[in-house]
Every structure is written in structure tokens, then in C-alpha cells.
mmCIF file of C-alpha atoms in Angstrom:
data_model
loop_
_atom_site.group_PDB
_atom_site.id
_atom_site.type_symbol
_atom_site.label_atom_id
_atom_site.label_comp_id
_atom_site.label_asym_id
_atom_site.label_seq_id
_atom_site.Cartn_x
_atom_site.Cartn_y
_atom_site.Cartn_z
ATOM 1 C CA LEU A 1 -51.930 -1.315 11.924
ATOM 2 C CA PHE A 2 -48.613 -0.742 10.855
ATOM 3 C CA ILE A 3 -46.213 -3.068 9.535
ATOM 4 C CA PHE A 4 -42.904 -2.661 8.849
ATOM 5 C CA LEU A 5 -40.851 -3.851 5.441
ATOM 6 C CA GLU A 6 -37.482 -4.981 5.845
ATOM 7 C CA ARG A 7 -35.427 -3.559 2.814
ATOM 8 C CA ARG A 8 -31.749 -4.554 2.737
ATOM 9 C CA THR A 9 -29.386 -1.831 0.894
ATOM 10 C CA ASN A 10 -25.372 -2.141 0.203
ATOM 11 C CA ALA A 11 -25.412 0.242 3.296
ATOM 12 C CA GLY A 12 -27.143 -2.604 5.407
ATOM 13 C CA GLN A 13 -30.365 -2.959 6.762
ATOM 14 C CA GLU A 14 -32.726 -0.100 6.704
ATOM 15 C CA TRP A 15 -37.001 -1.043 7.691
ATOM 16 C CA LEU A 16 -39.655 1.081 5.763
ATOM 17 C CA ILE A 17 -42.915 1.600 7.714
ATOM 18 C CA ALA A 18 -46.342 0.832 5.585
ATOM 19 C CA LYS A 19 -49.837 1.881 7.226
ATOM 20 C CA SER A 20 -51.871 -1.830 6.595
ATOM 21 C CA SER A 21 -54.988 -0.160 3.969
ATOM 22 C CA PRO A 22 -56.934 -3.371 2.430
ATOM 23 C CA GLY A 23 -59.121 -0.773 0.859
ATOM 24 C CA VAL A 24 -56.606 0.007 -1.359
ATOM 25 C CA ALA A 25 -55.471 -3.155 -2.268
ATOM 26 C CA ARG A 26 -59.275 -3.779 -3.075
ATOM 27 C CA SER A 27 -59.228 -0.488 -5.065
ATOM 28 C CA LEU A 28 -56.049 -1.377 -7.075
ATOM 29 C CA SER A 29 -57.666 -5.155 -8.178
ATOM 30 C CA ARG A 30 -60.174 -3.790 -8.688
ATOM 31 C CA LEU A 31 -58.670 -1.384 -11.239
ATOM 32 C CA ALA A 32 -56.845 -4.357 -12.923
ATOM 33 C CA THR A 33 -60.015 -5.632 -13.632
ATOM 34 C CA GLU A 34 -61.304 -2.928 -15.578
ATOM 35 C CA ILE A 35 -57.956 -2.138 -17.821
ATOM 36 C CA HIS A 36 -59.492 -3.966 -20.374
ATOM 37 C CA THR A 37 -62.201 -1.792 -20.637
ATOM 38 C CA PHE A 38 -60.107 1.201 -21.420
ATOM 39 C CA THR A 39 -59.652 2.258 -24.687
ATOM 40 C CA ASP A 40 -55.910 3.403 -25.989
ATOM 41 C CA ASP A 41 -56.789 6.680 -25.489
ATOM 42 C CA GLN A 42 -57.818 5.623 -22.284
ATOM 43 C CA LEU A 43 -55.301 3.939 -20.555
ATOM 44 C CA GLY A 44 -52.949 6.732 -21.607
ATOM 45 C CA LEU A 45 -54.771 9.256 -20.181
ATOM 46 C CA ILE A 46 -56.315 7.790 -16.692
ATOM 47 C CA ALA A 47 -54.570 4.466 -15.724
ATOM 48 C CA ALA A 48 -51.703 5.837 -14.690
ATOM 49 C CA LYS A 49 -53.603 8.697 -12.563
ATOM 50 C CA ARG A 50 -55.555 6.134 -11.558
ATOM 51 C CA ALA A 51 -53.249 4.248 -9.798
ATOM 52 C CA ALA A 52 -52.016 7.404 -8.166
ATOM 53 C CA ASP A 53 -55.120 8.728 -7.111
ATOM 54 C CA ILE A 54 -55.762 5.211 -5.236
ATOM 55 C CA LEU A 55 -52.399 5.115 -3.887
ATOM 56 C CA ASP A 56 -52.848 8.130 -2.826
ATOM 57 C CA CYS A 57 -49.584 9.617 -4.089
ATOM 58 C CA GLU A 58 -48.731 12.033 -6.554
ATOM 59 C CA ARG A 59 -46.518 10.898 -9.641
ATOM 60 C CA ALA A 60 -47.033 7.418 -11.263
ATOM 61 C CA ALA A 61 -45.175 6.666 -14.919
ATOM 62 C CA PHE A 62 -46.318 3.540 -16.530
ATOM 63 C CA TYR A 63 -43.631 1.793 -19.847
ATOM 64 C CA TRP A 64 -44.637 -0.723 -21.872
ATOM 65 C CA SER A 65 -42.274 -2.591 -24.817
ATOM 66 C CA LYS A 66 -43.918 -4.388 -27.542
ATOM 67 C CA ASP A 67 -41.254 -6.817 -27.551
ATOM 68 C CA ALA A 68 -38.786 -8.414 -25.037
ATOM 69 C CA GLY A 69 -35.625 -6.970 -24.642
ATOM 70 C CA ALA A 70 -37.218 -3.824 -27.254
ATOM 71 C CA GLU A 71 -37.228 -0.097 -25.594
ATOM 72 C CA LEU A 72 -39.953 0.701 -23.169
ATOM 73 C CA GLU A 73 -42.377 3.591 -24.616
ATOM 74 C CA LEU A 74 -44.159 5.498 -21.504
ATOM 75 C CA ILE A 75 -47.708 5.055 -21.981
ATOM 76 C CA SER A 76 -49.257 6.995 -19.232
ATOM 77 C CA HIS A 77 -47.973 9.229 -16.689
ATOM 78 C CA HIS A 78 -49.694 11.420 -13.774
ATOM 79 C CA GLY A 79 -47.938 14.164 -11.961
ATOM 80 C CA GLU A 80 -46.988 17.630 -12.583
ATOM 81 C CA GLU A 81 -43.475 18.462 -13.312
ATOM 82 C CA LEU A 82 -42.295 14.544 -13.699
ATOM 83 C CA GLN A 83 -38.904 14.791 -15.699
ATOM 84 C CA ILE A 84 -39.375 11.665 -17.360
ATOM 85 C CA PRO A 85 -37.794 10.356 -21.105
ATOM 86 C CA ARG A 86 -40.233 8.847 -23.484
ATOM 87 C CA ARG A 87 -38.440 5.864 -23.901
ATOM 88 C CA LEU A 88 -36.484 3.791 -21.232
ATOM 89 C CA LYS A 89 -33.729 0.931 -22.317
ATOM 90 C CA MET A 90 -33.386 -0.721 -18.947
ATOM 91 C CA THR A 91 -28.806 0.796 -19.006
ATOM 92 C CA ASP A 92 -29.040 -0.175 -15.190
ATOM 93 C CA ARG A 93 -27.457 -3.800 -15.107
ATOM 94 C CA ALA A 94 -28.374 -4.055 -10.872
ATOM 95 C CA GLY A 95 -31.606 -2.705 -11.525
ATOM 96 C CA HIS A 96 -32.671 -4.287 -14.619
ATOM 97 C CA GLU A 97 -31.796 -7.692 -12.220
ATOM 98 C CA ALA A 98 -33.111 -6.678 -8.918
ATOM 99 C CA LEU A 99 -36.567 -6.832 -11.445
ATOM 100 C CA THR A 100 -35.732 -9.775 -13.135
ATOM 101 C CA ASN A 101 -35.973 -10.802 -9.894
ATOM 102 C CA GLY A 102 -39.483 -10.660 -9.661
ATOM 103 C CA GLU A 103 -38.842 -7.893 -6.319
ATOM 104 C CA PRO A 104 -40.196 -4.459 -6.419
ATOM 105 C CA TRP A 105 -38.176 -2.116 -4.624
ATOM 106 C CA ARG A 106 -38.037 1.969 -3.427
ATOM 107 C CA VAL A 107 -36.796 3.201 -6.434
ATOM 108 C CA ALA A 108 -34.576 6.024 -4.731
ATOM 109 C CA GLY A 109 -30.631 4.836 -4.303
ATOM 110 C CA ASP A 110 -30.964 1.639 -6.376
ATOM 111 C CA PHE A 111 -30.019 2.990 -9.599
ATOM 112 C CA GLY A 112 -26.983 4.231 -10.737
ATOM 113 C CA ASP A 113 -26.708 7.543 -12.551
ATOM 114 C CA GLU A 114 -27.243 6.865 -15.645
ATOM 115 C CA ASP A 115 -31.207 6.362 -14.777
ATOM 116 C CA ASN A 116 -31.285 9.522 -11.854
ATOM 117 C CA TRP A 117 -34.406 10.515 -13.204
ATOM 118 C CA MET A 118 -35.703 7.597 -11.615
ATOM 119 C CA LYS A 119 -34.993 8.265 -8.235
ATOM 120 C CA GLN A 120 -37.640 10.809 -8.368
ATOM 121 C CA PHE A 121 -39.982 7.800 -7.469
ATOM 122 C CA HIS A 122 -40.935 5.910 -4.425
ATOM 123 C CA VAL A 123 -41.487 2.210 -6.070
ATOM 124 C CA ALA A 124 -40.999 0.449 -9.244
ATOM 125 C CA VAL A 125 -42.758 -2.738 -10.273
ATOM 126 C CA PRO A 126 -42.176 -5.304 -12.987
ATOM 127 C CA VAL A 127 -43.387 -7.455 -15.306
ATOM 128 C CA ILE A 128 -41.186 -9.522 -16.570
ATOM 129 C CA ASP A 129 -41.285 -12.071 -20.169
ATOM 130 C CA SER A 130 -38.117 -14.209 -21.223
ATOM 131 C CA GLY A 131 -36.002 -12.771 -18.438
ATOM 132 C CA LYS A 132 -36.324 -8.577 -19.640
ATOM 133 C CA VAL A 133 -38.868 -5.722 -18.428
ATOM 134 C CA VAL A 134 -41.415 -5.164 -20.398
ATOM 135 C CA PHE A 135 -43.836 -3.582 -18.097
ATOM 136 C CA LEU A 136 -42.522 -0.870 -15.498
ATOM 137 C CA ALA A 137 -44.550 0.935 -13.057
ATOM 138 C CA PHE A 138 -43.077 3.599 -11.016
ATOM 139 C CA VAL A 139 -45.473 5.187 -8.394
ATOM 140 C CA GLY A 140 -45.066 7.214 -5.398
ATOM 141 C CA GLU A 141 -43.075 9.906 -4.604
ATOM 142 C CA VAL A 142 -38.954 9.039 -2.890
ATOM 143 C CA GLU A 143 -40.495 11.511 0.035
ATOM 144 C CA ARG A 144 -43.030 9.988 0.761
ATOM 145 C CA ALA A 145 -43.080 9.121 4.728
ATOM 146 C CA LEU A 146 -45.362 6.307 4.469
ATOM 147 C CA GLY A 147 -44.661 3.162 2.039
ATOM 148 C CA TYR A 148 -46.874 0.527 0.608
ATOM 149 C CA THR A 149 -48.066 -2.515 2.306
ATOM 150 C CA GLU A 150 -47.305 -6.215 0.572
ATOM 151 C CA ALA A 151 -51.473 -5.873 -0.206
ATOM 152 C CA GLU A 152 -50.549 -3.297 -1.953
ATOM 153 C CA ILE A 153 -47.456 -4.065 -4.037
ATOM 154 C CA ALA A 154 -48.897 -7.432 -4.984
ATOM 155 C CA ALA A 155 -52.234 -5.970 -6.458
ATOM 156 C CA LEU A 156 -50.812 -3.320 -7.995
ATOM 157 C CA GLN A 157 -48.346 -6.021 -9.752
ATOM 158 C CA THR A 158 -51.884 -7.055 -10.206
ATOM 159 C CA VAL A 159 -52.553 -3.563 -12.632
ATOM 160 C CA ALA A 160 -49.116 -3.513 -14.568
ATOM 161 C CA ASN A 161 -49.825 -7.579 -15.092
ATOM 162 C CA ALA A 162 -53.422 -6.307 -17.037
ATOM 163 C CA CYS A 163 -52.306 -3.592 -18.583
ATOM 164 C CA HIS A 164 -49.310 -5.588 -19.918
ATOM 165 C CA HIS A 165 -51.999 -8.365 -21.525
ATOM 166 C CA THR A 166 -53.922 -5.814 -22.820
ATOM 167 C CA LEU A 167 -51.736 -3.652 -24.797
ATOM 168 C CA SER A 168 -49.698 -6.692 -25.755
ATOM 169 C CA THR A 169 -53.288 -8.434 -26.548
ATOM 170 C CA ARG A 170 -54.581 -5.643 -29.030
ATOM 171 C CA TYR A 171 -50.767 -5.631 -30.449
ATOM 172 C CA LEU A 172 -50.650 -8.986 -31.401
ATOM 173 C CA LEU A 173 -54.279 -8.778 -32.988
ATOM 174 C CA ALA A 174 -53.572 -5.834 -34.694
ATOM 175 C CA ARG A 175 -50.790 -7.383 -36.262
ATOM 176 C CA GLU A 176 -52.605 -10.743 -37.479
ATOM 177 C CA HIS A 177 -55.160 -8.293 -38.561
ATOM 178 C CA GLU A 178 -53.129 -6.229 -40.931
ATOM 179 C CA GLN A 179 -51.263 -9.530 -42.072
ATOM 180 C CA ALA A 180 -54.636 -11.025 -42.976
ATOM 181 C CA GLN A 181 -55.220 -7.632 -45.161
ATOM 182 C CA LEU A 182 -51.601 -8.182 -46.801
ATOM 183 C CA VAL A 183 -52.975 -11.391 -47.583
ATOM 184 C CA LYS A 184 -56.687 -10.240 -49.373
ATOM 185 C CA ALA A 185 -54.454 -7.384 -51.004
ATOM 186 C CA GLY A 186 -51.947 -9.970 -52.365
ATOM 187 C CA LYS A 187 -54.431 -12.362 -53.418
ATOM 188 C CA LEU A 188 -56.206 -8.917 -54.552
ATOM 189 C CA ALA A 189 -53.223 -7.771 -56.668
ATOM 190 C CA ALA A 190 -52.866 -10.870 -58.009
ATOM 191 C CA GLY A 191 -56.430 -11.539 -60.080
ATOM 192 C CA ILE A 192 -56.339 -8.238 -61.114
ATOM 193 C CA ALA A 193 -53.171 -8.324 -62.299
ATOM 194 C CA HIS A 194 -55.071 -12.186 -64.410
ATOM 195 C CA ASN A 195 -57.656 -9.106 -65.544
ATOM 196 C CA ILE A 196 -55.160 -7.283 -66.889
ATOM 197 C CA ARG A 197 -52.533 -9.502 -68.142
ATOM 198 C CA ASN A 198 -53.896 -11.567 -70.293
ATOM 199 C CA PRO A 199 -56.107 -8.684 -72.765
ATOM 200 C CA LEU A 200 -52.819 -6.518 -72.592
ATOM 201 C CA ALA A 201 -51.859 -10.011 -74.707
ATOM 202 C CA VAL A 202 -54.437 -9.844 -77.229
ATOM 203 C CA VAL A 203 -54.019 -6.178 -77.435
ATOM 204 C CA ARG A 204 -50.201 -6.302 -78.066
ATOM 205 C CA ALA A 205 -51.084 -9.347 -80.278
ATOM 206 C CA SER A 206 -53.333 -7.090 -82.272
ATOM 207 C CA LEU A 207 -50.935 -4.319 -82.566
ATOM 208 C CA GLU A 208 -47.946 -6.692 -83.560
ATOM 209 C CA ALA A 209 -50.018 -7.825 -86.500
ATOM 210 C CA ASP A 210 -48.692 -7.856 -90.255
ATOM 211 C CA PRO A 211 -50.144 -4.436 -91.732
ATOM 212 C CA ASN A 212 -50.719 -6.315 -94.740
ATOM 213 C CA LEU A 213 -53.102 -8.030 -92.921
ATOM 214 C CA PRO A 214 -56.647 -8.216 -95.117
ATOM 215 C CA ALA A 215 -58.995 -6.043 -94.381
ATOM 216 C CA ALA A 216 -61.388 -8.070 -92.771
ATOM 217 C CA LEU A 217 -59.042 -9.782 -90.177
ATOM 218 C CA SER A 218 -57.644 -6.297 -89.739
ATOM 219 C CA ARG A 219 -61.049 -5.367 -88.088
ATOM 220 C CA GLU A 220 -61.610 -8.026 -86.924
ATOM 221 C CA LEU A 221 -58.289 -7.926 -84.727
ATOM 222 C CA HIS A 222 -59.280 -4.236 -83.789
ATOM 223 C CA ARG A 223 -62.826 -5.080 -82.434
ATOM 224 C CA SER A 224 -61.137 -7.811 -80.054
ATOM 225 C CA ALA A 225 -58.661 -5.187 -78.802
ATOM 226 C CA ALA A 226 -61.285 -2.710 -78.219
ATOM 227 C CA GLU A 227 -62.886 -5.534 -76.514
ATOM 228 C CA GLU A 228 -60.281 -6.635 -74.167
ATOM 229 C CA VAL A 229 -59.647 -2.479 -73.383
ATOM 230 C CA ASN A 230 -62.905 -2.431 -72.193
ATOM 231 C CA ARG A 231 -62.195 -5.661 -69.926
ATOM 232 C CA ILE A 232 -59.082 -3.976 -67.860
ATOM 233 C CA GLN A 233 -61.775 -0.548 -67.793
ATOM 234 C CA SER A 234 -63.882 -2.334 -66.436
ATOM 235 C CA THR A 235 -61.417 -4.595 -64.020
ATOM 236 C CA VAL A 236 -59.930 -1.014 -62.663
ATOM 237 C CA ASP A 237 -63.884 0.268 -62.454
ATOM 238 C CA ARG A 238 -65.400 -2.166 -60.362
ATOM 239 C CA ARG A 239 -62.179 -2.190 -57.910
ATOM 240 C CA SER A 240 -62.034 1.821 -58.211
ATOM 241 C CA ALA A 241 -65.567 1.558 -56.864
ATOM 242 C CA LEU A 242 -65.379 -0.929 -54.266
ATOM 243 C CA ALA A 243 -62.443 1.099 -53.008
ATOM 244 C CA ARG A 244 -64.710 4.007 -52.832
ATOM 245 C CA GLY A 245 -67.471 2.136 -51.028
ATOM 246 C CA GLU A 246 -69.714 1.745 -53.966
ATOM 247 C CA GLN A 247 -71.575 -0.525 -55.739
ATOM 248 C CA PRO A 248 -69.605 -1.502 -59.103
ATOM 249 C CA GLY A 249 -71.193 -0.644 -62.266
ATOM 250 C CA ARG A 250 -71.299 -1.012 -65.865
ATOM 251 C CA ASN A 251 -69.092 0.409 -68.281
ATOM 252 C CA ARG A 252 -70.816 3.287 -69.838
ATOM 253 C CA ASP A 253 -68.462 3.997 -72.103
ATOM 254 C CA PRO A 254 -66.630 1.518 -73.774
ATOM 255 C CA VAL A 255 -64.063 1.466 -76.355
ATOM 256 C CA ARG A 256 -65.602 1.754 -80.606
ATOM 257 C CA ALA A 257 -63.279 -0.176 -82.682
#
């Protein structure tokens, strides 16, 4: 069974011939369900290759952006001697408009000279967020005689969506974790500052005391200062032990008055 796909271009109208292959679409759909199980390293190493293998093509490249409107970064690619950039910014207005209209298209001839490297691929499938391209999957060779069916393109869109969702979810979770850690660090720093500031006030008072004070009172000030120095040392020791993953111990070498 062969399906003819119409594509309109500035030069007129042309027809692409695509062999119907439900098995390919199903395999791509299965890949989409597996994406979330890949580690970041696995996703980078095998996602594009798996898609290329399923589509029986030699080239594939996946680009993703953390934020809508930002540059897209190459996260996975497959193919020998590919000449593709690590970062991609959609500079071609016509190409960007074609993408944001939600229509996959044959890349060759659809981009301007600035994005000429894209012409080596056959199809680009985008994921759009807030009117911006946030994920872009390139697959196939421009020399390919057979195109892709609508089912295959739809399944590839599912793969692209799965990649974007997985990467975005992990990025947001990592950012939330980082923010939570910063909050904890702030609270810890505030606690340490409190446990150091108060003892230092006692030590300063002792140092600034009148040198003509009676001997007994002077000794009492020195004793208090020594105790506060030990408190500071204990605070530092406990935090250092926790940082090393050790059980905090008692101060074994107190300062003597």
C-alpha cells in the first residue's frame, strides 16, 4: 500500500510518495512510552539512534530548549559525518512560522541560506510552547526516495513530545531541588551565624573590659570568654562533621581560661 502526500511549495505543488508501514508507527509509539525510563546519558546516546533505526534512516538530530524562546541545544544525534551545530536559534522566519503552525515539512528547500545545514535532513517535527519552538526533531536524508506516512509523522511527534516532557520535568525538578537546597543552606547559615554571633559578643566584651577591674572579676570574664570560644569551636566542629557525613562529637580540646 502506498500513500501519496501533497506538499505545497513556493514553486507550486509536488507529491511525495510514502510507503505505509503501521509497524513503524507502532514502534515509534513504543519508543515514546520508554523515553521517561532513559537516564539523561541514555537519552543523549540512543534516543535519536532508536528513532533513526525504526525509520530506517541514517540521520537524526534532536534539539531541546529549557525555556521558550531560548536557543535549542543538541541533546541527541545519529549519523556519520553530520555537520550540525551544538546550538540552534530559529533565525529563519519562514521556517519558524512553518514550525509554529504545527505542520511537519520536508526541510530541503524550506529554509534560507542561514540554516542551510538543515537541508541535509528530510523532515523536521517541532514541539511548540507559547508560540516558540522548544523541541525539534530532524530525521531522514533529503535524498530519501520515500517519504513518511501521516501515522509515522504523528508517532514521531509523540516521541518529540515525550522527550520534551521528560527533559522539562527533570529540569524543573532539579531547579526545585536546587531552590530547596538554597533555602536549607540559608536557614543553616542563619543558625550558624546566631551560634557564633552571641559568643563573639561575650568575647568582645571581655576583650574590651576595663584592665583595672578586680582580679576575681577579670578571671570570671576570661572564663566566660573561654566558654564562648568553646561554643564557637563546637558549632564549627558539628557542622564540619555533618558535611563529612560523620556523627558530630563533643569538643575534645576545650580552651582553658
